[in-house]
JSON list of C-alpha atoms in Angstrom, two decimals:
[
{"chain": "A", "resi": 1, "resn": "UNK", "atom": "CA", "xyz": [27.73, -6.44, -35.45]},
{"chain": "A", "resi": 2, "resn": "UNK", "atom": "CA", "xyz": [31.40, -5.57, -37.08]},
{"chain": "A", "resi": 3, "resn": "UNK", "atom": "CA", "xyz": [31.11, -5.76, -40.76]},
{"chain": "A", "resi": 4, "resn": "UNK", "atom": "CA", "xyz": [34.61, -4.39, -41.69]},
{"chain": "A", "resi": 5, "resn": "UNK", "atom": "CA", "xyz": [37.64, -5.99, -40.73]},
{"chain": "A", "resi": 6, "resn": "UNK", "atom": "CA", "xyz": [40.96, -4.74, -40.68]},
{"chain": "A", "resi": 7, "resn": "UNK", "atom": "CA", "xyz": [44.07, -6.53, -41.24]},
{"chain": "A", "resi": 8, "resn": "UNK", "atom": "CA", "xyz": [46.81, -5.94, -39.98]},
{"chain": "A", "resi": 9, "resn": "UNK", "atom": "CA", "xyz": [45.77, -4.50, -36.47]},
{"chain": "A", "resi": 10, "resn": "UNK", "atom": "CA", "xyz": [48.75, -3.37, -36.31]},
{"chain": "A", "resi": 11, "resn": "UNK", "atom": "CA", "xyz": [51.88, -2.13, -39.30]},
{"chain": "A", "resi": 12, "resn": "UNK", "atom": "CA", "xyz": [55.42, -0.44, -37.69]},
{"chain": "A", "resi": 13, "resn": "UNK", "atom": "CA", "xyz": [57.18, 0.70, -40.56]},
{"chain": "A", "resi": 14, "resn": "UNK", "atom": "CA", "xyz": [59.37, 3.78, -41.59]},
{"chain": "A", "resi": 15, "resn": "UNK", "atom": "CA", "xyz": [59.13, 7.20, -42.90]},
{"chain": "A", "resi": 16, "resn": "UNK", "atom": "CA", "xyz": [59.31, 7.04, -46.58]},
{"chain": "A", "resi": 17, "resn": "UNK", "atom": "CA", "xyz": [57.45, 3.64, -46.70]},
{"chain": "A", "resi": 18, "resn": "UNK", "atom": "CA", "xyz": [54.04, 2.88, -47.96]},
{"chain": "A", "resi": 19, "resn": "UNK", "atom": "CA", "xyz": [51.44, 1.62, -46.02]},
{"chain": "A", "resi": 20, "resn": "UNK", "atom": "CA", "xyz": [48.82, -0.74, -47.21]},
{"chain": "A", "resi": 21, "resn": "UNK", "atom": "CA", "xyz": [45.86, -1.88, -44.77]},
{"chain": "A", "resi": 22, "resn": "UNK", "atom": "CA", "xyz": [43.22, -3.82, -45.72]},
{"chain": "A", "resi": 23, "resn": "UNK", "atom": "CA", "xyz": [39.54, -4.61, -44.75]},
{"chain": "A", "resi": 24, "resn": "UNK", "atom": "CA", "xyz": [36.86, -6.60, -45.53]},
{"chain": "A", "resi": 25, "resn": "UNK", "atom": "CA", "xyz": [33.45, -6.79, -45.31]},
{"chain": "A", "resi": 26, "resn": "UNK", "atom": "CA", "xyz": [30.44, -9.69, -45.18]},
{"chain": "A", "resi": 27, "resn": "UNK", "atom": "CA", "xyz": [27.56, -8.05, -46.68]},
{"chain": "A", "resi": 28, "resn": "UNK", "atom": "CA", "xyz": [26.44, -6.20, -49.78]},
{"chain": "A", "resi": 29, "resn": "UNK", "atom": "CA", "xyz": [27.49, -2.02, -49.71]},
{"chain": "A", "resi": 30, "resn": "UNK", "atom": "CA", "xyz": [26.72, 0.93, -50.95]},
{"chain": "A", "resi": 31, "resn": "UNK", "atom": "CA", "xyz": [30.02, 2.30, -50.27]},
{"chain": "A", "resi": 32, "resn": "UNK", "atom": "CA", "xyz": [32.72, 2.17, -48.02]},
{"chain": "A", "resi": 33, "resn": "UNK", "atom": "CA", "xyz": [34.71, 5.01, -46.17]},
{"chain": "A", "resi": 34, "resn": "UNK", "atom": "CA", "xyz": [38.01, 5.15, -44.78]},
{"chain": "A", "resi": 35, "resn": "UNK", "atom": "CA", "xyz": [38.52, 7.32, -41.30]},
{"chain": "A", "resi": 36, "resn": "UNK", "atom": "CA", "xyz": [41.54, 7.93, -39.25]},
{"chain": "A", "resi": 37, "resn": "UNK", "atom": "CA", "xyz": [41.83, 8.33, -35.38]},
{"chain": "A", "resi": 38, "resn": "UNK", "atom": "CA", "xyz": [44.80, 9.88, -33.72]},
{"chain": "A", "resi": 39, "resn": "UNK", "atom": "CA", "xyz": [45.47, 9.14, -30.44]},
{"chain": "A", "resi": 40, "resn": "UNK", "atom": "CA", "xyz": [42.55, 9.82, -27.64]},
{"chain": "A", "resi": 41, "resn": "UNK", "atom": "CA", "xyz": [40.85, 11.91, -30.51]},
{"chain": "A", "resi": 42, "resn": "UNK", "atom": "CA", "xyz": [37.85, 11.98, -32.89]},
{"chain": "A", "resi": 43, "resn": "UNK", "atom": "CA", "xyz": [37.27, 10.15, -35.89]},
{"chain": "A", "resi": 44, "resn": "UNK", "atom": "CA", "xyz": [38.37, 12.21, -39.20]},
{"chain": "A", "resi": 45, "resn": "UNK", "atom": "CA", "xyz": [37.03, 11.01, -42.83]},
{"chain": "A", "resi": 46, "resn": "UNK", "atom": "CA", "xyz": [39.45, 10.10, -45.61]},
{"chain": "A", "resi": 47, "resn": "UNK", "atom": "CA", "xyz": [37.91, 8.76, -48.26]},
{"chain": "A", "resi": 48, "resn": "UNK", "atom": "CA", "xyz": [34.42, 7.47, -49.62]},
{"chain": "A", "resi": 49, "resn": "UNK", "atom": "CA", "xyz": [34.27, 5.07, -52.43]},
{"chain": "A", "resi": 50, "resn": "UNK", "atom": "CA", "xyz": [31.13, 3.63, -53.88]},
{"chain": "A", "resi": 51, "resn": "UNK", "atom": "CA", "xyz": [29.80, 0.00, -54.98]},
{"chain": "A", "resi": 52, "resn": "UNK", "atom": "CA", "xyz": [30.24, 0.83, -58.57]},
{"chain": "A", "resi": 53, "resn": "UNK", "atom": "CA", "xyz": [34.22, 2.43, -58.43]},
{"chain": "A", "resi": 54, "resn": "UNK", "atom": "CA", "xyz": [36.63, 0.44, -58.24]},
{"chain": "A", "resi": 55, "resn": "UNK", "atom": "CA", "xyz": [39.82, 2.88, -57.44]},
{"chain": "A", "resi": 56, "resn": "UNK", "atom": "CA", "xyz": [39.90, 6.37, -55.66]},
{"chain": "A", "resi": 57, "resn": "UNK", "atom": "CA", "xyz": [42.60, 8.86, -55.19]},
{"chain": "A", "resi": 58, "resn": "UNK", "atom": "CA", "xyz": [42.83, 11.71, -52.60]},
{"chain": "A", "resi": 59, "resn": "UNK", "atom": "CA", "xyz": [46.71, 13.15, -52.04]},
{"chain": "A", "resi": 60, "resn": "UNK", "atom": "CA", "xyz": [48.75, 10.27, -50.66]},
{"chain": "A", "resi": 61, "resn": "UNK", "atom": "CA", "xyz": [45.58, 8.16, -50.23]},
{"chain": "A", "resi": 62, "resn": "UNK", "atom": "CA", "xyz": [44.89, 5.36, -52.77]},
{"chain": "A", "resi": 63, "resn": "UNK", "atom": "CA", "xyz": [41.50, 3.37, -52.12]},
{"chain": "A", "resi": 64, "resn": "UNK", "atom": "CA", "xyz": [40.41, 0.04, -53.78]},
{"chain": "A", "resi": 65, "resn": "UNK", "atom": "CA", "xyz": [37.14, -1.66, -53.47]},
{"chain": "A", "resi": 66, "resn": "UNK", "atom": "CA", "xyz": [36.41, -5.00, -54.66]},
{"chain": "A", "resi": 67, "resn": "UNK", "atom": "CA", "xyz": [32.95, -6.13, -54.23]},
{"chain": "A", "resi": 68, "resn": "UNK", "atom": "CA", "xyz": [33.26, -9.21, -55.76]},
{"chain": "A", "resi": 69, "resn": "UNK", "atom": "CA", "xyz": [35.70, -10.48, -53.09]},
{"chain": "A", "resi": 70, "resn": "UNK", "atom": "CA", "xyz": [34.07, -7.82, -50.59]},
{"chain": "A", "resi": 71, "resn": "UNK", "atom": "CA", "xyz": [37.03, -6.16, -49.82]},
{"chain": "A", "resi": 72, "resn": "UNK", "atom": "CA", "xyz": [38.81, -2.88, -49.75]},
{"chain": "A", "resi": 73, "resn": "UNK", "atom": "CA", "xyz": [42.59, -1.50, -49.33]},
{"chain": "A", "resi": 74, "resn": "UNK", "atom": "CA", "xyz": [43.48, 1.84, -48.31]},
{"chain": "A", "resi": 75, "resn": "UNK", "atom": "CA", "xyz": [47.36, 2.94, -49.44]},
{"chain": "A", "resi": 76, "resn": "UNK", "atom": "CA", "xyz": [49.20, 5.67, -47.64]},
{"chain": "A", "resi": 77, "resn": "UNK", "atom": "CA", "xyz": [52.29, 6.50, -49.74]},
{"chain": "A", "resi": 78, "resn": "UNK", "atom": "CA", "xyz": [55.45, 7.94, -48.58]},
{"chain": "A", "resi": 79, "resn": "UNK", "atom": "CA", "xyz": [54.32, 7.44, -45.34]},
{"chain": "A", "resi": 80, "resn": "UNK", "atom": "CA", "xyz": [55.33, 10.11, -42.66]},
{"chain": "A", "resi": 81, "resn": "UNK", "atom": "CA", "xyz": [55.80, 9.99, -38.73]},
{"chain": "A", "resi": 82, "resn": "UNK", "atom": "CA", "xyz": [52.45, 11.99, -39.12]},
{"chain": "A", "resi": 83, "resn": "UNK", "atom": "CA", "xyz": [50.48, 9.45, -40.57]},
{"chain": "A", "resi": 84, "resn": "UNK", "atom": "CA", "xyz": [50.72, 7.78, -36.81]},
{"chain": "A", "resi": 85, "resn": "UNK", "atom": "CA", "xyz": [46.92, 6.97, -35.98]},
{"chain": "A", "resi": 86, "resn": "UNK", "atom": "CA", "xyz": [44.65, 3.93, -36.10]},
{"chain": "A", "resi": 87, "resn": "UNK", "atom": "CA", "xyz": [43.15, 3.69, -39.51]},
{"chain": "A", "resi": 88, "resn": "UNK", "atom": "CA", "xyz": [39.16, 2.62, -39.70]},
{"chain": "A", "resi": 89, "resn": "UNK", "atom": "CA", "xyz": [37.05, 1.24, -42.47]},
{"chain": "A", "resi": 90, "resn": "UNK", "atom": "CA", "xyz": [32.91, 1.64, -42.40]},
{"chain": "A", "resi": 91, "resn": "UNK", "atom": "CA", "xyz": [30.46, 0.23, -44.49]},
{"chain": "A", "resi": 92, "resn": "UNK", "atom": "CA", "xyz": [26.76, 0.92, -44.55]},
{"chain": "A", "resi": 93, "resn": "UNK", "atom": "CA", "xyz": [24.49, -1.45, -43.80]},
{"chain": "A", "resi": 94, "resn": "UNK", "atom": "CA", "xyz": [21.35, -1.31, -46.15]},
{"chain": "A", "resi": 95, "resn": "UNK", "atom": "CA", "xyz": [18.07, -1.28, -43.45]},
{"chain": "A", "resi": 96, "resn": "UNK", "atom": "CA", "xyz": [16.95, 1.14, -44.34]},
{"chain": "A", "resi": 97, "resn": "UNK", "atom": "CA", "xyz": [18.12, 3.71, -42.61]},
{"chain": "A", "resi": 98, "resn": "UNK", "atom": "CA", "xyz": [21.38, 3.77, -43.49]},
{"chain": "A", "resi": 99, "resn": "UNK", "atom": "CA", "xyz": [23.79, 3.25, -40.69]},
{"chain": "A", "resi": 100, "resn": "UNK", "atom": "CA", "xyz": [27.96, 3.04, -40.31]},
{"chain": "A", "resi": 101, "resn": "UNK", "atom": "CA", "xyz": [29.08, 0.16, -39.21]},
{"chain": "A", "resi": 102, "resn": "UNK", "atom": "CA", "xyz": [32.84, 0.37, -38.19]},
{"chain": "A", "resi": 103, "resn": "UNK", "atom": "CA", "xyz": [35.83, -1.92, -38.32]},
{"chain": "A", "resi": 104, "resn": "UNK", "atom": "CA", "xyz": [38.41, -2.52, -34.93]},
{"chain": "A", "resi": 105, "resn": "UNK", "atom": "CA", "xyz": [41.06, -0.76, -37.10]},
{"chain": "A", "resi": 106, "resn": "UNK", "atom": "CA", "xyz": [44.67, -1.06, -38.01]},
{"chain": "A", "resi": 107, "resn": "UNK", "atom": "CA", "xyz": [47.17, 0.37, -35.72]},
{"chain": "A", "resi": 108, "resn": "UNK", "atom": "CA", "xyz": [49.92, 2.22, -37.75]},
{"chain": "A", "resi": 109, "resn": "UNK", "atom": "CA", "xyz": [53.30, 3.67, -36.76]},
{"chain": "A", "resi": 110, "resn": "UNK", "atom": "CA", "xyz": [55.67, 5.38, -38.37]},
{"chain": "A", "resi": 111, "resn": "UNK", "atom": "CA", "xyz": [59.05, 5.93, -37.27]},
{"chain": "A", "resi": 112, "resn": "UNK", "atom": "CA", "xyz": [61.00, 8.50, -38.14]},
{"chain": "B", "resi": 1, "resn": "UNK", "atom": "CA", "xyz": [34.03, 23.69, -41.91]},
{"chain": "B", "resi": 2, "resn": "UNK", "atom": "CA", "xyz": [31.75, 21.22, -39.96]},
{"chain": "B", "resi": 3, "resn": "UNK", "atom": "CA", "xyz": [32.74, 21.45, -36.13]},
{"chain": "B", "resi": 4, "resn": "UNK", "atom": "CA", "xyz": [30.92, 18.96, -34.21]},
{"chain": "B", "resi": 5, "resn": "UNK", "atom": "CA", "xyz": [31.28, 19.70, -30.47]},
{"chain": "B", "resi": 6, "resn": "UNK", "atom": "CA", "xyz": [31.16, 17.79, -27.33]},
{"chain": "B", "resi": 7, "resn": "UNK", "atom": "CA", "xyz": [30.80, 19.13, -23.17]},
{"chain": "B", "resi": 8, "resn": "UNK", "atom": "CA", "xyz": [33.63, 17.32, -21.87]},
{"chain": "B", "resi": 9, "resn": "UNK", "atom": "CA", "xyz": [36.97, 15.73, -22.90]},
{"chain": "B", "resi": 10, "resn": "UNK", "atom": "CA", "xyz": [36.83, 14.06, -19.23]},
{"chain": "B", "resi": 11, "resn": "UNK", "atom": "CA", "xyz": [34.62, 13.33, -17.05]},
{"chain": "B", "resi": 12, "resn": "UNK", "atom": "CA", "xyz": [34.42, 11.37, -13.31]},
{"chain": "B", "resi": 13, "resn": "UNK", "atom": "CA", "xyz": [31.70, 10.44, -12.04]},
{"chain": "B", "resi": 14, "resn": "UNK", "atom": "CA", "xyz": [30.61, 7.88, -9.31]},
{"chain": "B", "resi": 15, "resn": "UNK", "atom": "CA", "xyz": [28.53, 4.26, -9.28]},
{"chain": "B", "resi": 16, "resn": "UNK", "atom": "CA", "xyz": [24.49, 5.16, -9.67]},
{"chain": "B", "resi": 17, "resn": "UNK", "atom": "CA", "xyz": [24.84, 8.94, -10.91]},
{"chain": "B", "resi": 18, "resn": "UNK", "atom": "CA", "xyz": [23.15, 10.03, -13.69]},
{"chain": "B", "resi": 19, "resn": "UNK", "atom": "CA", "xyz": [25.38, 11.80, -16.24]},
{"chain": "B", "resi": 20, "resn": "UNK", "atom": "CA", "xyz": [24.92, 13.36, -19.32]},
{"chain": "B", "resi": 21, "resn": "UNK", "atom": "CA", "xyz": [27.16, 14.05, -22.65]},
{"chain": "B", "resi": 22, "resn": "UNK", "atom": "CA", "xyz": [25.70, 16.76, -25.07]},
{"chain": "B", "resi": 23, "resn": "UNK", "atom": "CA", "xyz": [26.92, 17.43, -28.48]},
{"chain": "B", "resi": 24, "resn": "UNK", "atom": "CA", "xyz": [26.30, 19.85, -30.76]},
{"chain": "B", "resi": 25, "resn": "UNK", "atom": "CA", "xyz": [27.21, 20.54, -34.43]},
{"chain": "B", "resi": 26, "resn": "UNK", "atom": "CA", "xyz": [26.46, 23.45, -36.23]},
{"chain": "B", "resi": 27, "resn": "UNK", "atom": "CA", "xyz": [26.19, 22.50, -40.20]},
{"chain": "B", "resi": 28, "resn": "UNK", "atom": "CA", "xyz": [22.27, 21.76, -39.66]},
{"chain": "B", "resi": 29, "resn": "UNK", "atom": "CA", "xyz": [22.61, 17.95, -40.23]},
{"chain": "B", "resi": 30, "resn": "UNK", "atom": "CA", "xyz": [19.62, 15.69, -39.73]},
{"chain": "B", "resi": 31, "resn": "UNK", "atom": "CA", "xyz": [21.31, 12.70, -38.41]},
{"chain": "B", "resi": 32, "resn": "UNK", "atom": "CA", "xyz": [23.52, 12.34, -35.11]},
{"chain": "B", "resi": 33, "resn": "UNK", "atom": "CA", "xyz": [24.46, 9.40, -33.94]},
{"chain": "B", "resi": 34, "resn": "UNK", "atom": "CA", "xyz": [26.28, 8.41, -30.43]},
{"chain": "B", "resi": 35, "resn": "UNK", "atom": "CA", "xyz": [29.52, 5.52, -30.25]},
{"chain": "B", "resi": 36, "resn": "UNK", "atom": "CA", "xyz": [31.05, 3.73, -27.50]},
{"chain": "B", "resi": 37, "resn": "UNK", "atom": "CA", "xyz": [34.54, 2.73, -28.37]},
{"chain": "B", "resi": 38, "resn": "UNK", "atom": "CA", "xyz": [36.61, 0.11, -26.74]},
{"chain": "B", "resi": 39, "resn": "UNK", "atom": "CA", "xyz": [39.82, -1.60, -26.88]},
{"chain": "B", "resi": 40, "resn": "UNK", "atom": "CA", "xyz": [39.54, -4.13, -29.34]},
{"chain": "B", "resi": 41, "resn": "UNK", "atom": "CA", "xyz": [35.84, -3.81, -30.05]},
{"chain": "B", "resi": 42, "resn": "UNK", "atom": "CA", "xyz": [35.79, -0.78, -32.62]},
{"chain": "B", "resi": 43, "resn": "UNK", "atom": "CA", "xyz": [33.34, 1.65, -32.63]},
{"chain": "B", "resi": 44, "resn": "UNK", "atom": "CA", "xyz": [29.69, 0.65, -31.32]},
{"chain": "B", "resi": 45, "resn": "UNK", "atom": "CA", "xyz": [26.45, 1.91, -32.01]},
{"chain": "B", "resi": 46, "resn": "UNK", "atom": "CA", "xyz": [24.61, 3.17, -28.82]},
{"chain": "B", "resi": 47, "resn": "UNK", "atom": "CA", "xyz": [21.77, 5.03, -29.99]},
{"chain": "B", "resi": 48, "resn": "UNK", "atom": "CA", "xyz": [20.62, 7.47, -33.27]},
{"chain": "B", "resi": 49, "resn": "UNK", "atom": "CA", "xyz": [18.79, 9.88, -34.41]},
{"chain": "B", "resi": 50, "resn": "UNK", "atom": "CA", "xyz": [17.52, 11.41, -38.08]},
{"chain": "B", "resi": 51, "resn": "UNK", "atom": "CA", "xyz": [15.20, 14.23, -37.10]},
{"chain": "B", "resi": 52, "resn": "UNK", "atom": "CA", "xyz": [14.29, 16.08, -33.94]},
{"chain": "B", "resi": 53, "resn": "UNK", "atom": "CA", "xyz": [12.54, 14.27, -31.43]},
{"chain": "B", "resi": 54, "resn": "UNK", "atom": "CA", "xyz": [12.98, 10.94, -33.58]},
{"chain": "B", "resi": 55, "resn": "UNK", "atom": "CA", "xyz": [15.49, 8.45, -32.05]},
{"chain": "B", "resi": 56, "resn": "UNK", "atom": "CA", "xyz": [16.42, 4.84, -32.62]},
{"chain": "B", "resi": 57, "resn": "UNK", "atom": "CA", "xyz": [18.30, 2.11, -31.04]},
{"chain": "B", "resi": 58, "resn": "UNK", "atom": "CA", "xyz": [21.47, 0.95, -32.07]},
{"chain": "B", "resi": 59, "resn": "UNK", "atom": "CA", "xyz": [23.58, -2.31, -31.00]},
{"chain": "B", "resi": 60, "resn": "UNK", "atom": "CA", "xyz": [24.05, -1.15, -27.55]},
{"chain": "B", "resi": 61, "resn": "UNK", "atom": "CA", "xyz": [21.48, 0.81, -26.27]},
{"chain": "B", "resi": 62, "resn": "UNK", "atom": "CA", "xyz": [20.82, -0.68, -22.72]},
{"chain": "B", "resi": 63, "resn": "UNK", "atom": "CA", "xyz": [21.74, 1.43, -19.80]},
{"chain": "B", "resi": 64, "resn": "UNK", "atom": "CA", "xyz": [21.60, 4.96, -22.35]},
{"chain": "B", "resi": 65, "resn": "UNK", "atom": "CA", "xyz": [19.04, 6.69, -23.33]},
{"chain": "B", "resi": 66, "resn": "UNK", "atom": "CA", "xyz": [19.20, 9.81, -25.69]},
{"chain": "B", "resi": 67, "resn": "UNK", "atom": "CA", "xyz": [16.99, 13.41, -26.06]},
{"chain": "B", "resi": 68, "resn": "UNK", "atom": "CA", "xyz": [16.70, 15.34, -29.40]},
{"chain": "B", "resi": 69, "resn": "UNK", "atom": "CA", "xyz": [14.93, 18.69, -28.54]},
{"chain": "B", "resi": 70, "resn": "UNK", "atom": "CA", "xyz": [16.74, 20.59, -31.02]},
{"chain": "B", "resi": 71, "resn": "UNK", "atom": "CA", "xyz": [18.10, 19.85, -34.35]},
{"chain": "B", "resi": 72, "resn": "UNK", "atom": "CA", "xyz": [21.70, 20.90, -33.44]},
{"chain": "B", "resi": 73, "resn": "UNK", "atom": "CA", "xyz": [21.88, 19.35, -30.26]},
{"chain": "B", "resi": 74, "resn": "UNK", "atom": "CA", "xyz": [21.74, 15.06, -29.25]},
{"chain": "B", "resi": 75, "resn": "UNK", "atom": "CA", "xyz": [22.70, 14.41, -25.67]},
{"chain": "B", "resi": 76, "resn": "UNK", "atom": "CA", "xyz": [23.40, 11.01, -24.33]},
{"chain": "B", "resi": 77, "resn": "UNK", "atom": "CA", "xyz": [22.25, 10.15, -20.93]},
{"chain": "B", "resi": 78, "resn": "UNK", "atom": "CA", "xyz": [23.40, 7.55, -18.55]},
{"chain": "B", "resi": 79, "resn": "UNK", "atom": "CA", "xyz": [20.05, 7.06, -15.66]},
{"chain": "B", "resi": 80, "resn": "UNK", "atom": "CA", "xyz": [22.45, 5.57, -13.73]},
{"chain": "B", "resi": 81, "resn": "UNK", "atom": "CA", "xyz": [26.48, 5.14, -13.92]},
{"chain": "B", "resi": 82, "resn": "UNK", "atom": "CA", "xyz": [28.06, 1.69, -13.57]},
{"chain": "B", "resi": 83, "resn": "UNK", "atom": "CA", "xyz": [31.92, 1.14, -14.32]},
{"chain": "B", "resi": 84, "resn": "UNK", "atom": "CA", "xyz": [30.98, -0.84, -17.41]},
{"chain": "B", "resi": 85, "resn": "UNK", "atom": "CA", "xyz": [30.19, 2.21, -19.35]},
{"chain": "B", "resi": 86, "resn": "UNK", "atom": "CA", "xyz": [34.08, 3.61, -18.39]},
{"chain": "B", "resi": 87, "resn": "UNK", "atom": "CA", "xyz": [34.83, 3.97, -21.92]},
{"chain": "B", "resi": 88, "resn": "UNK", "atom": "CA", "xyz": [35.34, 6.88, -24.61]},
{"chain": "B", "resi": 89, "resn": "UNK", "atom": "CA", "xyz": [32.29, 8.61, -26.01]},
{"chain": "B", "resi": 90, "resn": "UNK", "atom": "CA", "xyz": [32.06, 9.59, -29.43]},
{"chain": "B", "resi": 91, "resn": "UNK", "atom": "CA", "xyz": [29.63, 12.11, -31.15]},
{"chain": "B", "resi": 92, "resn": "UNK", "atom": "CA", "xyz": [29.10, 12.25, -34.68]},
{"chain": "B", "resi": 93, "resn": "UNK", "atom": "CA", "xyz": [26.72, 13.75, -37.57]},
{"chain": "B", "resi": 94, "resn": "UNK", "atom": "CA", "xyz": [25.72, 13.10, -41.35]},
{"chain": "B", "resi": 95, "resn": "UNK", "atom": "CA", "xyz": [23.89, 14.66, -43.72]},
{"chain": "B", "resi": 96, "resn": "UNK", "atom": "CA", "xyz": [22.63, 12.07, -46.50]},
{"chain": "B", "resi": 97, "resn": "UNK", "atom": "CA", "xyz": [20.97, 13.30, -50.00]},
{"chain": "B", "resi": 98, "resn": "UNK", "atom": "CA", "xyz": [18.03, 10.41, -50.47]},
{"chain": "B", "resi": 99, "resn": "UNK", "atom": "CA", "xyz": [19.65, 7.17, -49.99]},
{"chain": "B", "resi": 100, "resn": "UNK", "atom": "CA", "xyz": [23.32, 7.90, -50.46]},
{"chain": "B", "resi": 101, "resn": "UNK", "atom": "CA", "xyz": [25.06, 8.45, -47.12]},
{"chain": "B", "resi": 102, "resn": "UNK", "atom": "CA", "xyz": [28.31, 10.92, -47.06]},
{"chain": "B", "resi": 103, "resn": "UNK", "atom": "CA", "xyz": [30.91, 11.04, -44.65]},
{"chain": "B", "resi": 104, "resn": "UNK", "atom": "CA", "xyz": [30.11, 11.27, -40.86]},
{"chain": "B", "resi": 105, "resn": "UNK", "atom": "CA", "xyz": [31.87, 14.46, -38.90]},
{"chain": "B", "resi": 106, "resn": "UNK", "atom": "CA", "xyz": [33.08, 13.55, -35.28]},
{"chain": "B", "resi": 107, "resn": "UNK", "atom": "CA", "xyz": [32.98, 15.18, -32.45]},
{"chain": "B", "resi": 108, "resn": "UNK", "atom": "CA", "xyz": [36.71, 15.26, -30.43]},
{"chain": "B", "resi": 109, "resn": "UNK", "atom": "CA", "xyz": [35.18, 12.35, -27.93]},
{"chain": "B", "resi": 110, "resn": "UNK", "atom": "CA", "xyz": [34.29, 12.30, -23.79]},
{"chain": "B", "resi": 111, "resn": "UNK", "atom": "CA", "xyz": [36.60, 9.71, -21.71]},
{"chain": "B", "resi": 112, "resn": "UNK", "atom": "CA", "xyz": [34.60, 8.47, -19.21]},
{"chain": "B", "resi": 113, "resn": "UNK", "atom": "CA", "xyz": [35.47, 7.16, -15.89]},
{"chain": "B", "resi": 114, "resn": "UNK", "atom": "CA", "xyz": [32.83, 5.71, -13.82]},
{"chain": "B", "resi": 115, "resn": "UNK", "atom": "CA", "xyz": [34.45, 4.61, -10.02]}
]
């Protein structure tokens, strides 16, 4: 089952701008991560932030998690024509095991 | 640096032929885990595992099956092809302390055409 959801699928903007995707999420977490994908590649972690944070910093990254409105927002300032990849968010699931569950992503391009 | 590894970046095959996809990662992490992803479905769950020998089903397990004989090493194994499972392979593992779970390493992915 998806748990995250990403909005917008898809942002075009320009080098220089920021970037702000969002996702959210049905059931209760323990965290969530952020991964990006560049074309026909592998996923590559970001960021991880846990139930009880509410902001997290890493370079140009800026993460927010809101559990009470189960939802999260990953910021890419001064964006660059590198930054070009689909965007994911996961979420555990708590069974037990704890497994991923992943988002369909938000497309992002930047032009140069 | 964790380097999770995977056999092929492309792979063939016909209708009916049994094909395998092995990864391996080398940072001695208990759990590996095996993703289908498609256009406009994300990333799905095929099949896990958190120990060697141990395996587990995951949202999409039918037509896969999986082998754990060594900690390092989870291969994926289609008994037999169909052109439903054309899709992009991707490998990943974890390590977790207790119940929190960290970040998951990827492998680079196997595109998979079945004709």
């Amino acid at each position: 089952s998806q748990q995250g959801e990403e909005d917008p699928q898809a942002l075009s903007i320009q080098e220089g701008e920021n970037a702000t995707m969002n996702c959210s999420y049905k059931t209760s977490i323990n965290n969530l991560q952020w991964y990006r994908q560049n074309s026909g590649r592998g996923l590559v972690h970001l960021i991880l932030i846990r139930s009880n944070e509410r902001e997290k910093h890493s370079g140009r990254l800026r993460v927010t998690l809101d559990t009470s409105k189960k939802s999260s927002s990953l910021l890419i300032t001064a964006s660059r024509a590198a930054d070009t990849a689909s965007y994911f968010c996961a979420t555990d699931q708590n069974t037990g095991f704890q497994k991923l569950v992943f988002g369909t992503g938000t497309r992002l391009l930047v032009s140069p | 640096d964790v380097k999770v590894t995977q056999s092929s970046r492309y792979l063939v095959k016909r209708t009916g032929e049994k094909v395998f996809l092995e990864c391996v990662q080398d940072m001695d992490h208990e759990n590996m885990f095996w993703y289908r992803q498609d256009p406009g479905l994300g990333l799905r769950l095929i099949y896990f595992s958190y120990d060697v020998k141990m395996k587990e089903k995951g949202d999409i397990p039918e037509g896969y099956s999986v082998s754990r004989e060594k900690k390092e090493r989870f291969s994926l194994i289609l008994e037999s092809a169909s052109t439903n499972q054309t899709s992009m392979y991707l490998c990943a593992s974890r390590f977790d302390r207790g119940l929190l779970v960290h970040e998951q390493f990827f492998g680079p992915g196997t595109r998979l055409t079945v004709l």
